[in-house]
Amino acid sequence: MTEFSVKINVGKGYEVRIGSSLLDDCGNIIAKTTSLCRVAVITDSNVEKLYLDKVIKSLQQAGFDTLSFSFPAGEESKNISTLSDILEFLAENNFSRTDMLIALGGGVTGDITGFAAAVYLRGIRYVQLPTTLLAAVDSSVGGKTAIDLKAGKNLAGAFKQPEIVLCDISTFETLPETEFSNGIAESIKYGILFDKPLFDAFASSDLSSNRLTGDKLTDVIAKCVAHKGRIVELDEFDNGDRRLLNLGHTIGHAIEKCSSFKIQHGHAVAAGMAMIARAGEKKGLTKEGTANEISQALAKYALPIDTDFDIDELNAVTLTDKKRAGKKIALIVPEETGKCIIKTEPVEALREYITLGKGV
Ligand code: ADP
Ligand code: ZN
């Protein structure tokens, strides 16, 4: 099977490798990138059962001295208390400046491990081993790390790039269906933003098997990672073009919040993308037919394209979006599939976008 490598040129640069036996080989690959040291594998209770032994074995065979720490699976764990437990665990074990963390899991594990790496002893190295499609195409690349606060998600964090990212697609075989489609939504996002052929591949029958596997999957992930890498290289600290990656996210976050996070991130973003395209068309910003194209592609993967929450509810929670800069909001609007713009609007305009976006 084909293996892909994408170079991310941020800081000293790092490689994202996408393949199907990378967990088995992770020890040797990591040993070639970094000096041998102690490593602490941080994982959650689900992934621990499935993949921790394999990773520890590979690391030990390559000569690493290993520790592991597991926390209860779920977004509820992405908080200051788990972060504190990780930091105390490292300190109790005399973890030093030259030692390294390894995040084995989905976005929750990657985000909290990256943040621990950013602050422990004012910063140590870390590696990402994403085990969800969502983490593979999104959170494991680009160096955004975070925990949630009571007031909202991802409100405390740091920019901290990993040493290497190894994405082993064989781990996705155990992913529940809805977790997989979560990642598909963010993958389709890259098509809408930058890559008409990638979008068309999702929209056409080409990728229509419910569950992408093998070379088609590695190829799609490599394309998404390359797009993300290019944007992160342009705007590491999220003040400019990186905001494009928020396509579907303003309305999507509102849907997530209104559902008390019962609707998963990718699903909410899917509805947000379809809605902003619909609103864009009605406002004359988006080429006619685009909203339909986007909706059809998303619906093929059982992703939602609208929401039942009412306009007032959605608008109220959107006003607390942290992406908002003062009285303005940066909305990402498709001009057509493969091309989007950043439209800065007064916050009051949001209500109109939501209103126009609703109603299939
Ligand atoms: P993301 O933000 O990437 O969706 P999470 O860290 O929230 O990731 O993970 C989603 C859920 O999927 C969690 O319950 C996690 O334990 C579980 N999970 C992660 N990777 C796998 C996998 N490869 N197989 C089965 N379950 C997994
Ligand atoms: Zn997202």
PDB file of N, CA, C and O and ligand atoms in Angstrom, residues 138 186 249 265, ligand 2:
ATOM      1  N   ASP A 138      -7.089  17.227  10.669  1.00  0.00           N
ATOM      2  CA  ASP A 138      -7.244  18.555  11.268  1.00  0.00           C
ATOM      3  C   ASP A 138      -6.319  18.789  12.455  1.00  0.00           C
ATOM      4  O   ASP A 138      -5.233  19.360  12.326  1.00  0.00           O
ATOM      5  N   GLU A 186     -14.777  17.326   7.692  1.00  0.00           N
ATOM      6  CA  GLU A 186     -13.634  18.254   7.644  1.00  0.00           C
ATOM      7  C   GLU A 186     -12.794  18.021   6.384  1.00  0.00           C
ATOM      8  O   GLU A 186     -12.147  18.939   5.893  1.00  0.00           O
ATOM      9  N   HIS A 249     -17.733  26.786  10.535  1.00  0.00           N
ATOM     10  CA  HIS A 249     -17.523  26.650  11.971  1.00  0.00           C
ATOM     11  C   HIS A 249     -18.301  27.653  12.823  1.00  0.00           C
ATOM     12  O   HIS A 249     -18.604  27.359  13.972  1.00  0.00           O
ATOM     13  N   HIS A 265     -18.814  17.476  16.352  1.00  0.00           N
ATOM     14  CA  HIS A 265     -18.197  18.611  15.678  1.00  0.00           C
ATOM     15  C   HIS A 265     -18.327  18.552  14.140  1.00  0.00           C
ATOM     16  O   HIS A 265     -18.837  19.484  13.517  1.00  0.00           O
TER      17      HIS A 265
HETATM   18 ZN    ZN B   2     -13.305  21.745  12.915  1.00  0.00          ZN
END
